[in-house]
Short mmCIF file of C-alpha atoms (C1' of nucleotides) in Angstrom, two decimals:
data_model
loop_
_atom_site.label_atom_id
_atom_site.label_comp_id
_atom_site.label_asym_id
_atom_site.label_seq_id
_atom_site.Cartn_x
_atom_site.Cartn_y
_atom_site.Cartn_z
CA MET A 1099 3.48 -3.32 -2.27
CA PRO A 1100 1.87 -0.13 -1.34
CA GLU A 1101 -1.53 0.84 -0.16
CA GLY A 1102 -2.68 4.43 -0.44
CA HIS A 1103 -0.73 5.72 2.55
CA THR A 1104 2.54 4.77 0.86
CA VAL A 1105 1.62 6.68 -2.28
CA HIS A 1106 0.76 9.79 -0.30
CA ARG A 1107 4.05 9.50 1.51
CA LEU A 1108 5.78 9.14 -1.78
CA ALA A 1109 4.11 12.23 -3.23
CA ALA A 1110 5.35 14.18 -0.24
CA ALA A 1111 8.86 12.83 -0.73
CA LEU A 1112 8.87 13.87 -4.38
CA ARG A 1113 7.65 17.35 -3.52
CA ALA A 1114 10.30 17.68 -0.85
CA GLY A 1115 13.10 16.35 -3.01
CA PHE A 1116 12.29 17.94 -6.36
CA GLY A 1117 9.45 20.40 -5.91
CA SER A 1118 9.70 23.47 -8.19
CA GLN A 1119 13.00 22.26 -9.59
CA ALA A 1120 13.95 21.64 -13.17
CA VAL A 1121 14.83 17.96 -13.27
CA ARG A 1122 16.33 15.45 -15.64
CA THR A 1123 14.05 12.57 -16.53
CA SER A 1124 15.12 9.37 -18.20
CA SER A 1125 14.29 5.73 -18.56
CA PRO A 1126 17.49 3.72 -18.06
CA GLN A 1127 15.50 0.55 -18.71
CA GLY A 1128 14.11 2.06 -21.88
CA ARG A 1129 10.53 1.02 -21.33
CA PHE A 1130 9.32 4.53 -20.61
CA SER A 1131 10.69 6.40 -23.58
CA ASP A 1132 8.23 9.26 -23.00
CA ALA A 1133 10.48 10.28 -20.14
CA ALA A 1134 12.57 12.16 -22.68
CA GLU A 1135 9.58 14.37 -23.41
CA LEU A 1136 9.76 15.87 -19.92
CA ASP A 1137 13.52 16.04 -19.57
CA GLY A 1138 14.49 19.45 -18.22
CA TRP A 1139 10.93 20.32 -17.21
CA VAL A 1140 9.99 21.56 -13.76
CA LEU A 1141 8.54 19.08 -11.31
CA ALA A 1142 5.74 21.37 -10.20
CA ASP A 1143 3.74 19.07 -7.96
CA ALA A 1144 3.11 15.51 -6.90
CA GLU A 1145 -0.19 14.23 -5.63
CA ALA A 1146 -1.67 10.93 -4.60
CA VAL A 1147 -5.20 9.79 -5.26
CA GLY A 1148 -5.76 6.42 -3.72
CA LYS A 1149 -2.93 4.27 -5.05
CA GLN A 1150 -2.39 6.49 -8.06
CA LEU A 1151 0.53 8.89 -8.11
CA LEU A 1152 0.37 11.94 -10.36
CA ILE A 1153 3.52 13.98 -10.87
CA ALA A 1154 2.92 17.33 -12.54
CA PHE A 1155 5.53 18.77 -14.87
CA THR A 1156 5.60 22.20 -16.51
CA PRO A 1157 8.00 23.35 -19.24
CA ASP A 1158 9.49 26.00 -16.99
CA ALA A 1159 8.95 27.75 -13.69
CA SER A 1160 6.89 30.54 -15.21
CA VAL A 1161 4.07 28.13 -16.01
CA ALA A 1162 1.65 27.45 -13.19
CA PRO A 1163 0.75 23.82 -12.59
CA GLY A 1164 -2.68 23.23 -14.08
CA ASP A 1165 -1.92 25.29 -17.16
CA PRO A 1166 -2.98 23.34 -20.27
CA VAL A 1167 0.62 22.57 -21.13
CA THR A 1168 1.06 20.75 -17.83
CA ARG A 1169 1.87 17.09 -18.20
CA TYR A 1170 1.32 14.42 -15.58
CA VAL A 1171 3.21 11.23 -15.10
CA ARG A 1172 0.79 8.68 -13.72
CA VAL A 1173 2.50 5.95 -11.75
CA HIS A 1174 0.85 2.92 -10.25
CA LEU A 1175 3.19 0.72 -8.27
CA GLY A 1176 1.07 -2.39 -8.47
CA LEU A 1177 2.28 -5.23 -6.35
CA TYR A 1178 6.01 -4.84 -6.93
CA GLY A 1179 6.73 -1.28 -7.87
CA SER A 1180 9.01 0.81 -5.73
CA TRP A 1181 10.85 4.10 -5.61
CA THR A 1182 14.33 4.43 -4.26
CA PHE A 1183 15.80 7.80 -3.32
CA ALA A 1184 19.43 8.71 -3.00
CA GLY A 1185 21.28 11.94 -2.70
CA GLU A 1186 22.95 14.42 -0.44
CA GLU A 1187 22.51 14.31 3.28
CA GLY A 1188 18.96 15.25 4.14
CA PHE A 1189 17.92 15.16 0.49
CA ALA A 1190 14.70 13.22 0.64
CA PRO A 1191 12.80 12.06 3.69
CA ALA A 1192 12.89 8.52 2.36
CA HIS A 1193 15.40 6.17 0.86
CA ALA A 1194 12.98 3.62 -0.46
CA ILE A 1195 9.27 3.57 -0.69
CA GLY A 1196 7.41 0.61 -2.00
CA ALA A 1197 8.74 -2.88 -1.75
CA PRO A 1198 10.85 -3.67 1.33
CA ARG A 1199 14.51 -2.78 1.17
CA VAL A 1200 17.38 -4.63 2.66
CA GLN A 1201 19.88 -3.18 5.05
CA GLY A 1202 23.50 -3.67 4.13
CA PRO A 1203 26.19 -5.25 6.34
CA GLU A 1204 27.38 -1.84 7.51
CA GLY A 1205 23.95 -1.09 8.90
CA ASP A 1206 23.28 1.54 6.31
CA TRP A 1207 20.84 1.20 3.48
CA ARG A 1208 22.22 -0.48 0.43
CA ARG A 1209 23.84 2.13 -1.75
CA LEU A 1210 21.74 3.10 -4.62
CA VAL A 1211 23.30 1.67 -7.71
CA PRO A 1212 21.69 2.31 -11.08
CA ARG A 1213 19.69 -0.79 -11.72
CA PRO A 1214 19.03 -1.84 -15.27
CA THR A 1215 15.37 -2.24 -14.41
CA THR A 1216 14.87 1.44 -13.58
CA ARG A 1217 11.79 2.48 -15.54
CA LEU A 1218 11.98 6.15 -14.65
CA ARG A 1219 14.74 8.18 -13.10
CA ILE A 1220 14.20 11.69 -11.84
CA GLN A 1221 17.44 13.52 -11.21
CA GLY A 1222 17.42 16.80 -9.31
CA SER A 1223 20.12 19.08 -8.01
CA GLN A 1224 20.54 17.22 -4.73
CA GLY A 1225 19.59 13.68 -5.50
CA LEU A 1226 17.63 11.26 -7.59
CA ALA A 1227 14.67 8.94 -7.45
CA ASP A 1228 14.48 5.63 -9.29
CA LEU A 1229 11.24 3.87 -10.10
CA THR A 1230 11.22 0.14 -10.74
CA GLY A 1231 8.51 -2.38 -11.43
CA PRO A 1232 5.39 -0.23 -11.72
CA THR A 1233 2.32 -1.60 -13.43
CA ALA A 1234 1.69 1.84 -14.88
CA CYS A 1235 3.95 4.71 -15.86
CA GLU A 1236 2.61 7.03 -18.52
CA VAL A 1237 2.33 10.67 -19.50
CA LEU A 1238 -1.14 12.26 -19.34
CA ASP A 1239 -2.53 15.67 -20.12
CA GLY A 1240 -5.04 17.48 -17.92
CA ALA A 1241 -7.98 15.55 -19.36
CA GLY A 1242 -6.20 12.28 -18.71
CA ARG A 1243 -5.58 13.26 -15.12
CA ARG A 1244 -9.24 14.16 -14.77
CA ARG A 1245 -10.31 10.76 -16.07
CA VAL A 1246 -8.16 9.08 -13.46
CA LEU A 1247 -9.65 11.15 -10.67
CA ASP A 1248 -13.23 10.67 -11.83
CA ARG A 1249 -12.92 6.93 -11.85
CA LEU A 1250 -11.91 6.71 -8.20
CA GLY A 1251 -13.95 6.72 -5.03
CA PRO A 1252 -13.15 9.08 -2.16
CA ASP A 1253 -9.70 8.77 -0.62
CA PRO A 1254 -9.57 8.95 3.20
CA LEU A 1255 -6.23 10.73 2.96
CA ARG A 1256 -7.46 13.57 0.80
CA ALA A 1257 -8.96 16.73 2.24
CA ASP A 1258 -11.36 16.97 -0.71
CA ALA A 1259 -12.82 13.50 -0.09
CA ASP A 1260 -16.56 13.13 0.39
CA PRO A 1261 -17.16 10.23 2.80
CA GLU A 1262 -20.85 10.18 1.98
CA ARG A 1263 -20.06 8.89 -1.49
CA PHE A 1264 -18.46 5.89 0.20
CA VAL A 1265 -21.39 5.48 2.57
CA GLU A 1266 -23.90 5.56 -0.26
CA ARG A 1267 -22.02 3.16 -2.48
CA VAL A 1268 -21.64 0.61 0.28
CA ARG A 1269 -25.22 0.79 1.42
CA ALA A 1270 -26.58 0.48 -2.10
CA SER A 1271 -24.71 -2.76 -2.70
CA ARG A 1272 -25.36 -6.34 -1.78
CA THR A 1273 -21.68 -7.10 -2.37
CA ALA A 1274 -19.72 -8.14 0.71
CA ILE A 1275 -18.08 -5.29 2.60
CA GLY A 1276 -14.76 -7.14 2.32
CA VAL A 1277 -15.04 -6.92 -1.47
CA LEU A 1278 -16.29 -3.33 -1.53
CA LEU A 1279 -13.31 -2.11 0.48
CA MET A 1280 -10.97 -3.44 -2.20
CA ASN A 1281 -12.88 -1.72 -4.99
CA GLN A 1282 -11.09 1.55 -5.78
CA ASP A 1283 -14.28 2.97 -7.29
CA VAL A 1284 -15.92 2.65 -3.88
CA ILE A 1285 -13.05 3.89 -1.74
CA ALA A 1286 -9.58 4.76 -3.00
CA GLY A 1287 -6.40 3.72 -1.28
CA VAL A 1288 -7.49 0.78 0.86
CA GLY A 1289 -5.56 -2.41 0.16
CA ASN A 1290 -5.44 -5.87 1.59
CA ILE A 1291 -3.95 -4.99 4.96
CA TYR A 1292 -6.22 -2.07 5.73
CA ARG A 1293 -9.22 -4.07 4.54
CA ALA A 1294 -8.58 -6.91 6.94
CA GLU A 1295 -7.57 -4.70 9.83
CA ILE A 1296 -10.35 -2.15 9.56
CA LEU A 1297 -12.94 -4.91 9.50
CA PHE A 1298 -11.47 -6.43 12.60
CA ARG A 1299 -11.50 -3.08 14.36
CA ALA A 1300 -15.13 -2.68 13.36
CA ARG A 1301 -15.82 -6.25 14.50
CA LEU A 1302 -17.38 -6.85 11.12
CA ASP A 1303 -17.53 -10.11 9.22
CA PRO A 1304 -15.97 -9.47 5.78
CA ALA A 1305 -18.84 -11.36 4.18
CA VAL A 1306 -21.59 -9.05 5.41
CA PRO A 1307 -23.32 -7.37 2.45
CA GLY A 1308 -22.85 -3.62 2.25
CA ARG A 1309 -26.57 -3.00 2.28
CA ASP A 1310 -26.88 -4.69 5.67
CA LEU A 1311 -24.77 -2.00 7.31
CA THR A 1312 -26.19 1.15 8.81
CA ALA A 1313 -24.95 4.51 7.61
CA GLY A 1314 -23.37 5.01 11.01
CA MET A 1315 -21.41 1.81 10.72
CA VAL A 1316 -20.05 2.67 7.29
CA ARG A 1317 -19.24 6.18 8.44
CA GLY A 1318 -17.48 4.62 11.41
CA ILE A 1319 -15.28 2.59 9.08
CA TRP A 1320 -14.32 5.74 7.24
CA GLU A 1321 -13.62 7.64 10.42
CA ASP A 1322 -11.42 4.84 11.65
CA LEU A 1323 -9.52 4.68 8.37
CA VAL A 1324 -8.62 8.36 8.35
CA PRO A 1325 -6.34 8.45 11.43
CA LEU A 1326 -5.05 4.95 10.71
CA MET A 1327 -3.97 5.83 7.18
CA ARG A 1328 -2.63 9.21 8.26
CA TYR A 1329 -0.40 7.43 10.70
CA GLY A 1330 0.68 5.13 7.88
CA ALA A 1331 1.42 8.02 5.55
CA ARG A 1332 3.45 9.80 8.21
CA THR A 1333 5.52 6.85 9.38
CA GLY A 1334 5.47 4.56 6.37
CA ARG A 1335 4.17 1.72 8.49
CA ILE A 1336 0.76 0.25 8.98
CA VAL A 1337 -0.02 -0.18 12.66
CA THR A 1338 -3.58 -1.00 13.63
CA THR A 1339 -3.25 -2.60 17.06
CA GLN A 1340 -4.04 -0.69 20.18
CA PRO A 1341 -1.17 -0.78 22.69
CA GLU A 1342 -3.09 -2.86 25.20
CA HIS A 1343 -3.51 -5.59 22.63
CA ARG A 1344 0.20 -6.03 21.99
CA ARG A 1345 2.47 -8.36 23.84
CA LEU A 1346 4.91 -6.36 25.92
CA GLU A 1347 7.82 -8.70 25.35
CA ALA A 1348 7.45 -8.08 21.63
CA ARG A 1349 9.01 -4.69 22.11
CA ILE A 1350 12.34 -6.31 22.76
CA LEU A 1351 12.09 -8.97 20.09
CA GLU A 1352 15.25 -9.48 18.15
CA ARG A 1353 14.99 -8.62 14.47
CA SER A 1354 15.24 -11.91 12.67
CA ARG A 1355 16.13 -10.66 9.19
CA GLY A 1356 17.76 -7.78 7.42
CA THR A 1357 14.49 -6.54 6.02
CA LEU A 1358 13.56 -3.46 7.95
CA GLN A 1359 10.42 -1.51 8.44
CA ASN A 1360 10.18 2.20 8.76
CA GLY A 1361 11.15 3.12 12.26
CA ASP A 1362 12.94 -0.14 12.99
CA GLY A 1363 15.80 1.86 14.40
CA ASP A 1364 13.43 3.34 16.93
CA PRO A 1365 12.97 1.22 20.06
CA ALA A 1366 9.58 2.82 20.54
CA ALA A 1367 8.35 1.69 17.14
CA VAL A 1368 5.82 -1.09 17.07
CA PRO A 1369 7.42 -4.23 15.63
CA ARG A 1370 5.71 -5.79 12.67
CA GLU A 1371 4.80 -8.87 14.68
CA GLU A 1372 2.62 -6.68 16.86
CA SER A 1373 1.23 -4.33 14.26
CA PHE A 1374 -1.78 -6.27 13.06
CA TYR A 1375 -4.83 -7.96 14.53
CA VAL A 1376 -5.48 -10.41 11.72
CA TYR A 1377 -3.38 -9.74 8.63
CA HIS A 1378 -1.12 -12.74 7.99
CA ARG A 1379 -2.08 -14.09 11.40
CA GLN A 1380 -4.09 -17.08 10.16
CA THR A 1381 -4.06 -19.97 12.66
CA LEU A 1382 -2.62 -17.71 15.35
CA PRO A 1383 -4.83 -16.86 18.31
CA CYS A 1384 -6.89 -13.69 18.13
CA ARG A 1385 -5.38 -10.94 20.29
CA LEU A 1386 -8.75 -10.39 21.93
CA CYS A 1387 -10.46 -13.74 22.29
CA GLY A 1388 -7.84 -16.37 21.47
CA THR A 1389 -9.82 -17.96 18.65
CA ALA A 1390 -7.72 -19.03 15.67
CA ILE A 1391 -7.63 -16.35 12.99
CA ARG A 1392 -8.95 -17.59 9.69
CA SER A 1393 -8.06 -16.79 6.12
CA GLY A 1394 -9.84 -17.21 2.82
CA ASP A 1395 -10.17 -15.78 -0.65
CA MET A 1396 -12.18 -12.66 -1.25
CA ALA A 1397 -11.91 -10.29 -4.21
CA ALA A 1398 -9.00 -12.33 -5.58
CA ARG A 1399 -6.94 -11.71 -2.45
CA THR A 1400 -6.53 -13.40 0.87
CA VAL A 1401 -8.72 -12.00 3.60
CA PHE A 1402 -8.11 -12.60 7.30
CA TRP A 1403 -10.59 -12.42 10.13
CA CYS A 1404 -11.48 -13.63 13.59
CA PRO A 1405 -14.56 -15.85 13.31
CA ARG A 1406 -15.60 -15.01 16.82
CA CYS A 1407 -14.94 -11.27 17.21
CA GLN A 1408 -16.20 -10.61 13.70
CA SER A 1409 -19.38 -12.62 13.79
CA VAL A 1410 -22.62 -10.82 13.07
CA ARG A 1411 -23.75 -11.32 16.65
CA SER A 1412 -20.55 -9.89 17.97
CA ARG A 1413 -20.88 -6.90 15.68
CA ARG A 1414 -24.32 -5.99 16.98
CA ALA A 1415 -23.16 -6.26 20.53
CA ARG A 1416 -19.99 -4.32 20.10
CA TRP A 1417 -20.77 -1.57 17.71
CA THR A 1418 -23.07 0.16 20.09
CA LEU A 1419 -20.17 0.43 22.48
CA GLU A 1420 -17.57 3.04 21.96
CA HIS A 1421 -15.90 2.56 18.63
CA PRO A 1422 -12.40 1.18 19.21
CA ALA A 1423 -10.83 3.85 17.04
CA ALA A 1424 -11.78 6.59 19.41
CA ALA A 1425 -9.61 5.43 22.25
CA TRP A 1426 -6.79 4.56 19.92
CA ALA A 1427 -6.74 8.00 18.36
CA GLU A 1428 -6.49 9.59 21.79
CA SER A 1429 -3.69 7.37 22.96
CA GLY A 1430 -0.80 9.26 21.41
CA GLU A 1431 -0.02 6.39 19.08
CA HIS A 1432 -0.04 8.82 16.21
CA ARG A 1433 3.11 10.46 17.29
CA GLU A 1434 5.80 10.01 14.74
CA PRO A 1435 8.52 7.60 15.80
CA ALA A 1436 11.77 9.44 16.29
CA ALA A 1437 13.73 7.48 13.72
CA ALA A 1438 11.07 7.37 11.09
CA THR A 1439 12.80 9.92 8.93
CA SER A 1440 15.89 7.89 8.19
CA GLU A 1441 14.93 4.42 7.11
CA GLU A 1442 12.12 3.20 5.04
CA SER A 1443 10.81 0.18 3.41
CA ASP A 1444 7.17 0.52 2.82
CA GLY A 1445 4.05 0.75 4.78
"C1'" DA B 335 19.04 -22.85 -9.16
"C1'" DA B 336 14.32 -22.86 -8.97
"C1'" DA B 337 10.18 -21.92 -6.99
"C1'" DG B 338 7.27 -19.27 -4.12
"C1'" DC B 339 5.36 -15.27 -2.59
"C1'" DA B 340 3.81 -10.23 -1.99
"C1'" DT B 341 0.36 -4.25 0.82
"C1'" DG B 342 -2.42 -4.73 -7.20
"C1'" DC B 343 -5.05 -4.56 -11.09
"C1'" DG B 344 -6.61 -4.96 -16.00
"C1'" DG B 345 -8.27 -7.81 -19.49
"C1'" DA B 346 -9.90 -12.06 -21.42
"C1'" DG B 347 -13.32 -15.63 -21.07
"C1'" DT C 847 -13.07 -16.19 -12.29
"C1'" DC C 848 -8.73 -16.80 -13.93
"C1'" DC C 849 -4.43 -15.28 -16.13
"C1'" DG C 850 -0.70 -12.38 -16.86
"C1'" DC C 851 2.38 -8.89 -15.81
"C1'" DC C 852 5.74 -5.94 -13.25
"C1'" DT C 853 10.24 -7.09 -9.63
"C1'" DG C 854 12.98 -8.72 -5.84
"C1'" DC C 855 13.42 -11.09 -1.64
"C1'" DT C 856 12.74 -15.63 0.70
"C1'" DT C 857 12.21 -20.41 0.87
"C1'" DT C 858 12.92 -24.85 -0.94
"C1'" DA C 859 15.33 -28.34 -3.59
#
DNA sequence: AAAGCATGCGGAG
DNA sequence: TCCGCCTGCTTTA
């Protein structure tokens, strides 16, 4: 259940675990028979564009990635897809990326057993990565990769992103900003959590038409997303709350279930219960004003918002003040939790 | 055991 | 706008 930050994190994990190595590729499940085509090829690169993952393979190490013979495996995790890594000590910076993983009784992550549902397995010299449940897993050539890239809006996590494309698309549209943020043509990588949270942080009603926003407001959304998603990509967790808006006692909350988040072994990590302003907090009191958070359908997904903080009147009053992201970015919250390298689940 | 649910999206209507 | 699909964990019966 990844948003863009998870896919970027995953690309980094694949580069770290297999980069420049000849790897074995297979499809234990059998539903990705094209895997055989790349068996023994070199995993030359892995990149994320929004929620799309592109893994570049070359026939051997003498071929530079980008050469016409390069082939790309496009993976889209959809709602359920996930990658699980296993291997030697220190092999990959992540054990599982995607859907949440469960911790075993010994406290360690469940041993990776070959699951019959594994669509794609990549086996390197020090470990392997198993992909299950993706909505897309296919081999593309360079033109196919290009088509994927051209279809997507700018990605806040990519250095080559042009935020003005996002600004222009939003301001030219009478579609609600809450819908636009979920449209990957408009901005790539934002999913349901970031949508809800970024709109709260902007104090924006999800229903406000894009064209009603000033360029500065839309740019502000982008500029808030960049550090937020970078934090997510680095730690594997989405945290959007500023420290002063969390309940202190939450830091010592007992974990109720075996499902762990990235950094759950780190006492300094923000617990999930305190990570969001509005996402999945319907009927709970707003962290700022106490009004009950509301939920509703928008763009075929559930959107969450505070009817008071995110009213149009509130927006006008607040936006002229310092943007909330500024203080947050300065606060040191972006430091990587100490334990974030050892356990994962998703972001 | 069955149903429900999830950070997604494409295609049919 | 709705349906279907991919999977696995959680909740309900």
